[in-house]
PDB file of C-alpha atoms in Angstrom:
ATOM      1  CA  MET A   1      60.683 189.223 147.627  1.00  0.00           C
ATOM      2  CA  SER A   2      57.994 186.753 146.872  1.00  0.00           C
ATOM      3  CA  THR A   3      57.412 183.774 149.031  1.00  0.00           C
ATOM      4  CA  ASP A   4      55.239 182.084 146.456  1.00  0.00           C
ATOM      5  CA  THR A   5      56.412 178.640 145.503  1.00  0.00           C
ATOM      6  CA  PRO A   6      56.086 177.521 141.929  1.00  0.00           C
ATOM      7  CA  ASP A   7      53.343 175.106 141.122  1.00  0.00           C
ATOM      8  CA  ALA A   8      54.407 171.474 141.293  1.00  0.00           C
ATOM      9  CA  PRO A   9      55.097 169.957 137.875  1.00  0.00           C
ATOM     10  CA  SER A  10      52.297 167.888 136.424  1.00  0.00           C
ATOM     11  CA  ASP A  11      52.909 164.229 135.593  1.00  0.00           C
ATOM     12  CA  ASP A  12      53.007 164.777 131.787  1.00  0.00           C
ATOM     13  CA  THR A  13      55.687 167.477 131.826  1.00  0.00           C
ATOM     14  CA  PRO A  14      59.088 166.142 130.651  1.00  0.00           C
ATOM     15  CA  SER A  15      62.072 166.593 132.881  1.00  0.00           C
ATOM     16  CA  ARG A  16      64.978 168.860 131.957  1.00  0.00           C
ATOM     17  CA  ALA A  17      67.100 165.780 131.080  1.00  0.00           C
ATOM     18  CA  GLU A  18      64.338 164.378 128.821  1.00  0.00           C
ATOM     19  CA  LEU A  19      64.037 167.738 127.058  1.00  0.00           C
ATOM     20  CA  ALA A  20      67.787 167.936 126.521  1.00  0.00           C
ATOM     21  CA  ALA A  21      67.840 164.397 125.106  1.00  0.00           C
ATOM     22  CA  ARG A  22      64.973 165.257 122.757  1.00  0.00           C
ATOM     23  CA  VAL A  23      66.746 168.426 121.540  1.00  0.00           C
ATOM     24  CA  ASP A  24      69.872 166.369 120.854  1.00  0.00           C
ATOM     25  CA  GLU A  25      67.791 163.860 118.844  1.00  0.00           C
ATOM     26  CA  LEU A  26      66.182 166.632 116.794  1.00  0.00           C
ATOM     27  CA  GLU A  27      69.532 168.341 116.136  1.00  0.00           C
ATOM     28  CA  ASP A  28      71.034 165.039 114.952  1.00  0.00           C
ATOM     29  CA  ALA A  29      68.038 164.387 112.683  1.00  0.00           C
ATOM     30  CA  LEU A  30      68.249 167.908 111.260  1.00  0.00           C
ATOM     31  CA  ALA A  31      71.979 167.599 110.644  1.00  0.00           C
ATOM     32  CA  GLU A  32      71.450 164.257 108.869  1.00  0.00           C
ATOM     33  CA  ALA A  33      68.600 165.587 106.769  1.00  0.00           C
ATOM     34  CA  THR A  34      70.442 168.716 105.685  1.00  0.00           C
ATOM     35  CA  SER A  35      73.948 167.345 105.309  1.00  0.00           C
ATOM     36  CA  GLU A  36      75.258 167.022 101.801  1.00  0.00           C
ATOM     37  CA  ASP A  37      77.523 164.221 100.763  1.00  0.00           C
ATOM     38  CA  ASP A  38      80.481 166.035  99.266  1.00  0.00           C
ATOM     39  CA  THR A  39      81.746 162.897  97.516  1.00  0.00           C
ATOM     40  CA  LYS A  40      81.397 163.350  93.795  1.00  0.00           C
ATOM     41  CA  LYS A  41      80.504 160.300  91.688  1.00  0.00           C
ATOM     42  CA  MET A  42      81.621 159.267  88.229  1.00  0.00           C
ATOM     43  CA  SER A  43      80.048 156.499  86.161  1.00  0.00           C
ATOM     44  CA  ILE A  44      81.811 155.164  83.060  1.00  0.00           C
ATOM     45  CA  ILE A  45      80.421 152.659  80.542  1.00  0.00           C
ATOM     46  CA  ALA A  46      83.189 150.719  78.690  1.00  0.00           C
ATOM     47  CA  THR A  47      81.969 148.986  75.556  1.00  0.00           C
ATOM     48  CA  LYS A  48      85.131 148.415  73.537  1.00  0.00           C
ATOM     49  CA  GLY A  49      87.936 145.964  74.164  1.00  0.00           C
ATOM     50  CA  THR A  50      90.695 147.102  71.808  1.00  0.00           C
ATOM     51  CA  LEU A  51      94.102 148.179  73.057  1.00  0.00           C
ATOM     52  CA  ASP A  52      93.508 151.830  72.255  1.00  0.00           C
ATOM     53  CA  MET A  53      90.029 151.837  73.823  1.00  0.00           C
ATOM     54  CA  ALA A  54      91.060 150.085  77.039  1.00  0.00           C
ATOM     55  CA  TYR A  55      93.146 153.007  78.222  1.00  0.00           C
ATOM     56  CA  PRO A  56      90.560 155.841  78.325  1.00  0.00           C
ATOM     57  CA  PRO A  57      88.180 154.325  80.906  1.00  0.00           C
ATOM     58  CA  LEU A  58      91.094 153.116  83.070  1.00  0.00           C
ATOM     59  CA  ILE A  59      92.958 156.420  83.000  1.00  0.00           C
ATOM     60  CA  LEU A  60      89.791 158.432  83.652  1.00  0.00           C
ATOM     61  CA  ALA A  61      88.728 156.102  86.472  1.00  0.00           C
ATOM     62  CA  SER A  62      92.090 156.115  88.249  1.00  0.00           C
ATOM     63  CA  THR A  63      92.473 159.877  87.874  1.00  0.00           C
ATOM     64  CA  ALA A  64      88.974 160.570  89.185  1.00  0.00           C
ATOM     65  CA  ALA A  65      89.588 158.248  92.130  1.00  0.00           C
ATOM     66  CA  ALA A  66      92.828 160.109  92.885  1.00  0.00           C
ATOM     67  CA  PHE A  67      90.768 163.312  93.065  1.00  0.00           C
ATOM     68  CA  GLY A  68      88.371 161.707  95.558  1.00  0.00           C
ATOM     69  CA  TYR A  69      85.576 160.662  93.222  1.00  0.00           C
ATOM     70  CA  GLU A  70      83.607 157.529  93.849  1.00  0.00           C
ATOM     71  CA  VAL A  71      84.013 155.723  90.494  1.00  0.00           C
ATOM     72  CA  THR A  72      82.127 152.862  88.873  1.00  0.00           C
ATOM     73  CA  VAL A  73      83.071 151.429  85.470  1.00  0.00           C
ATOM     74  CA  PHE A  74      80.455 149.169  83.879  1.00  0.00           C
ATOM     75  CA  HIS A  75      81.962 146.905  81.208  1.00  0.00           C
ATOM     76  CA  THR A  76      79.698 145.401  78.587  1.00  0.00           C
ATOM     77  CA  PHE A  77      80.197 143.516  75.301  1.00  0.00           C
ATOM     78  CA  TRP A  78      83.818 143.731  74.122  1.00  0.00           C
ATOM     79  CA  GLY A  79      84.648 145.969  77.067  1.00  0.00           C
ATOM     80  CA  LEU A  80      84.615 142.826  79.204  1.00  0.00           C
ATOM     81  CA  ASP A  81      87.929 141.799  77.641  1.00  0.00           C
ATOM     82  CA  ILE A  82      89.581 144.597  79.639  1.00  0.00           C
ATOM     83  CA  LEU A  83      88.532 142.849  82.877  1.00  0.00           C
ATOM     84  CA  HIS A  84      89.463 139.338  81.699  1.00  0.00           C
ATOM     85  CA  GLU A  85      92.898 138.421  83.114  1.00  0.00           C
ATOM     86  CA  GLU A  86      94.146 136.600  79.995  1.00  0.00           C
ATOM     87  CA  ARG A  87      92.363 138.529  77.232  1.00  0.00           C
ATOM     88  CA  SER A  88      93.402 141.896  78.650  1.00  0.00           C
ATOM     89  CA  LYS A  89      97.033 140.941  78.007  1.00  0.00           C
ATOM     90  CA  ASN A  90      96.332 140.307  74.306  1.00  0.00           C
ATOM     91  CA  LEU A  91      94.187 143.287  73.265  1.00  0.00           C
ATOM     92  CA  LYS A  92      94.612 144.286  69.620  1.00  0.00           C
ATOM     93  CA  LEU A  93      94.646 147.610  67.807  1.00  0.00           C
ATOM     94  CA  SER A  94      92.684 147.759  64.594  1.00  0.00           C
ATOM     95  CA  SER A  95      94.370 149.634  61.784  1.00  0.00           C
ATOM     96  CA  VAL A  96      91.297 149.746  59.520  1.00  0.00           C
ATOM     97  CA  GLY A  97      88.989 152.730  59.932  1.00  0.00           C
ATOM     98  CA  ASN A  98      91.215 154.456  62.420  1.00  0.00           C
ATOM     99  CA  PRO A  99      91.762 157.979  61.073  1.00  0.00           C
ATOM    100  CA  ASN A 100      94.832 158.497  63.274  1.00  0.00           C
ATOM    101  CA  MET A 101      96.720 155.566  61.862  1.00  0.00           C
ATOM    102  CA  PRO A 102      99.661 156.672  59.727  1.00  0.00           C
ATOM    103  CA  MET A 103      98.547 154.478  56.803  1.00  0.00           C
ATOM    104  CA  PRO A 104      95.690 154.475  54.323  1.00  0.00           C
ATOM    105  CA  ASN A 105      92.834 152.005  54.811  1.00  0.00           C
ATOM    106  CA  ALA A 106      93.860 150.105  51.676  1.00  0.00           C
ATOM    107  CA  VAL A 107      97.193 149.281  53.313  1.00  0.00           C
ATOM    108  CA  ALA A 108      95.630 148.795  56.750  1.00  0.00           C
ATOM    109  CA  ALA A 109      93.312 146.147  55.292  1.00  0.00           C
ATOM    110  CA  ILE A 110      96.218 143.891  54.253  1.00  0.00           C
ATOM    111  CA  PRO A 111      96.152 140.697  56.328  1.00  0.00           C
ATOM    112  CA  GLY A 112      98.418 140.922  59.340  1.00  0.00           C
ATOM    113  CA  MET A 113      98.394 144.734  59.597  1.00  0.00           C
ATOM    114  CA  ASP A 114      96.423 144.659  62.861  1.00  0.00           C
ATOM    115  CA  ARG A 115      99.229 142.606  64.329  1.00  0.00           C
ATOM    116  CA  VAL A 116     101.770 145.162  63.056  1.00  0.00           C
ATOM    117  CA  THR A 117      99.881 148.177  64.448  1.00  0.00           C
ATOM    118  CA  THR A 118      99.314 146.384  67.756  1.00  0.00           C
ATOM    119  CA  LYS A 119     103.063 145.661  68.069  1.00  0.00           C
ATOM    120  CA  MET A 120     103.844 149.306  67.160  1.00  0.00           C
ATOM    121  CA  MET A 121     101.508 150.552  69.900  1.00  0.00           C
ATOM    122  CA  GLU A 122     102.845 148.085  72.459  1.00  0.00           C
ATOM    123  CA  LYS A 123     106.376 149.283  71.687  1.00  0.00           C
ATOM    124  CA  ARG A 124     105.336 152.922  72.129  1.00  0.00           C
ATOM    125  CA  ILE A 125     103.641 152.050  75.464  1.00  0.00           C
ATOM    126  CA  ALA A 126     106.784 150.305  76.686  1.00  0.00           C
ATOM    127  CA  ASN A 127     109.181 152.993  75.414  1.00  0.00           C
ATOM    128  CA  ASN A 128     107.069 155.725  77.004  1.00  0.00           C
ATOM    129  CA  ASP A 129     106.946 153.821  80.310  1.00  0.00           C
ATOM    130  CA  THR A 130     103.162 153.973  80.204  1.00  0.00           C
ATOM    131  CA  ALA A 131     101.336 151.778  82.687  1.00  0.00           C
ATOM    132  CA  THR A 132     100.005 148.495  81.320  1.00  0.00           C
ATOM    133  CA  ILE A 133      96.317 147.615  81.331  1.00  0.00           C
ATOM    134  CA  GLU A 134      96.974 145.254  84.265  1.00  0.00           C
ATOM    135  CA  GLU A 135      98.808 147.970  86.216  1.00  0.00           C
ATOM    136  CA  LEU A 136      96.017 150.482  85.648  1.00  0.00           C
ATOM    137  CA  LEU A 137      93.398 147.951  86.687  1.00  0.00           C
ATOM    138  CA  GLU A 138      95.227 147.013  89.874  1.00  0.00           C
ATOM    139  CA  THR A 139      95.941 150.646  90.758  1.00  0.00           C
ATOM    140  CA  SER A 140      92.307 151.566  90.179  1.00  0.00           C
ATOM    141  CA  LEU A 141      91.053 148.659  92.278  1.00  0.00           C
ATOM    142  CA  ASP A 142      93.457 149.660  95.072  1.00  0.00           C
ATOM    143  CA  MET A 143      92.007 153.184  94.892  1.00  0.00           C
ATOM    144  CA  GLY A 144      88.462 151.879  95.335  1.00  0.00           C
ATOM    145  CA  VAL A 145      87.233 151.998  91.745  1.00  0.00           C
ATOM    146  CA  GLU A 146      84.407 149.528  91.247  1.00  0.00           C
ATOM    147  CA  PHE A 147      84.689 147.552  88.026  1.00  0.00           C
ATOM    148  CA  GLN A 148      81.420 145.891  87.063  1.00  0.00           C
ATOM    149  CA  ALA A 149      80.989 143.117  84.508  1.00  0.00           C
ATOM    150  CA  CYS A 150      77.651 142.992  82.648  1.00  0.00           C
ATOM    151  CA  GLN A 151      75.959 139.707  83.510  1.00  0.00           C
ATOM    152  CA  MET A 152      74.060 139.501  80.236  1.00  0.00           C
ATOM    153  CA  THR A 153      77.304 139.823  78.297  1.00  0.00           C
ATOM    154  CA  ILE A 154      79.020 137.271  80.526  1.00  0.00           C
ATOM    155  CA  ASP A 155      76.227 134.806  79.661  1.00  0.00           C
ATOM    156  CA  LEU A 156      76.104 135.806  75.985  1.00  0.00           C
ATOM    157  CA  MET A 157      79.876 135.470  75.453  1.00  0.00           C
ATOM    158  CA  ASP A 158      80.068 132.381  77.692  1.00  0.00           C
ATOM    159  CA  TYR A 159      82.737 133.939  79.925  1.00  0.00           C
ATOM    160  CA  ASP A 160      83.735 132.268  83.160  1.00  0.00           C
ATOM    161  CA  GLU A 161      83.413 134.728  86.066  1.00  0.00           C
ATOM    162  CA  ASP A 162      86.564 133.265  87.635  1.00  0.00           C
ATOM    163  CA  ASP A 163      88.596 134.523  84.674  1.00  0.00           C
ATOM    164  CA  PHE A 164      88.136 138.178  85.629  1.00  0.00           C
ATOM    165  CA  TYR A 165      90.601 140.057  87.814  1.00  0.00           C
ATOM    166  CA  ASP A 166      90.087 139.693  91.555  1.00  0.00           C
ATOM    167  CA  GLY A 167      87.892 142.519  92.781  1.00  0.00           C
ATOM    168  CA  VAL A 168      85.692 142.760  89.674  1.00  0.00           C
ATOM    169  CA  THR A 169      81.994 142.785  90.508  1.00  0.00           C
ATOM    170  CA  THR A 170      80.031 140.295  88.431  1.00  0.00           C
ATOM    171  CA  GLY A 171      76.283 139.766  88.140  1.00  0.00           C
ATOM    172  CA  VAL A 172      75.560 143.415  87.375  1.00  0.00           C
ATOM    173  CA  GLY A 173      72.738 144.250  84.991  1.00  0.00           C
ATOM    174  CA  ALA A 174      71.787 147.245  82.899  1.00  0.00           C
ATOM    175  CA  ALA A 175      69.263 148.464  85.485  1.00  0.00           C
ATOM    176  CA  THR A 176      72.002 148.749  88.090  1.00  0.00           C
ATOM    177  CA  ALA A 177      74.259 150.547  85.609  1.00  0.00           C
ATOM    178  CA  LEU A 178      71.460 152.992  84.735  1.00  0.00           C
ATOM    179  CA  GLN A 179      70.772 153.725  88.403  1.00  0.00           C
ATOM    180  CA  ASP A 180      74.486 154.287  88.970  1.00  0.00           C
ATOM    181  CA  MET A 181      74.568 156.740  86.070  1.00  0.00           C
ATOM    182  CA  ALA A 182      71.476 158.554  87.369  1.00  0.00           C
ATOM    183  CA  ASP A 183      73.157 159.004  90.756  1.00  0.00           C
ATOM    184  CA  ALA A 184      76.525 160.130  89.284  1.00  0.00           C
ATOM    185  CA  ASP A 185      77.725 163.685  88.832  1.00  0.00           C
ATOM    186  CA  ILE A 186      79.639 162.693  85.688  1.00  0.00           C
ATOM    187  CA  GLN A 187      78.568 160.015  83.189  1.00  0.00           C
ATOM    188  CA  LEU A 188      80.785 158.851  80.350  1.00  0.00           C
ATOM    189  CA  LEU A 189      80.313 156.359  77.543  1.00  0.00           C
ATOM    190  CA  VAL A 190      83.685 155.161  76.276  1.00  0.00           C
TER     191      VAL A 190
END
């Protein structure tokens, strides 16, 4: 058995507690640097404000949010009408140039036909118990979907930001939308 005593620690040698704290710091930094955010992101650009084109971005956004996606919908030009509280309740359906309309373009071009096709679609929506635009917007907002209104279009169309649904983000520009798309796993133009 040795009776030798270990050398006394020098002044610059860290204590066992200091070493343990440093190891914890390094493990935390490594975990943060190597962790992957499992949240998938979807970015949708909505450019149209007709009744038939309001549904796709809203249905896709709410469905993706239900599956855990972080969803942003950037509305520009006529797509802003979807976010406008009053205009969203009066969206129209164009009968001209719509290949799925059950009428030829010559008939669809008759004055008043857009009103007829809009009423037909509204009746189908009601009879099918399909959610309204307002219901889809509110559900999506409740699920955390971020609806963005293009500031340039707000200015161009002379919209009042107070006329949008509560929860809509205003003041968003194209650069922000592009960055959001670059960061997203799924990008859609509707």
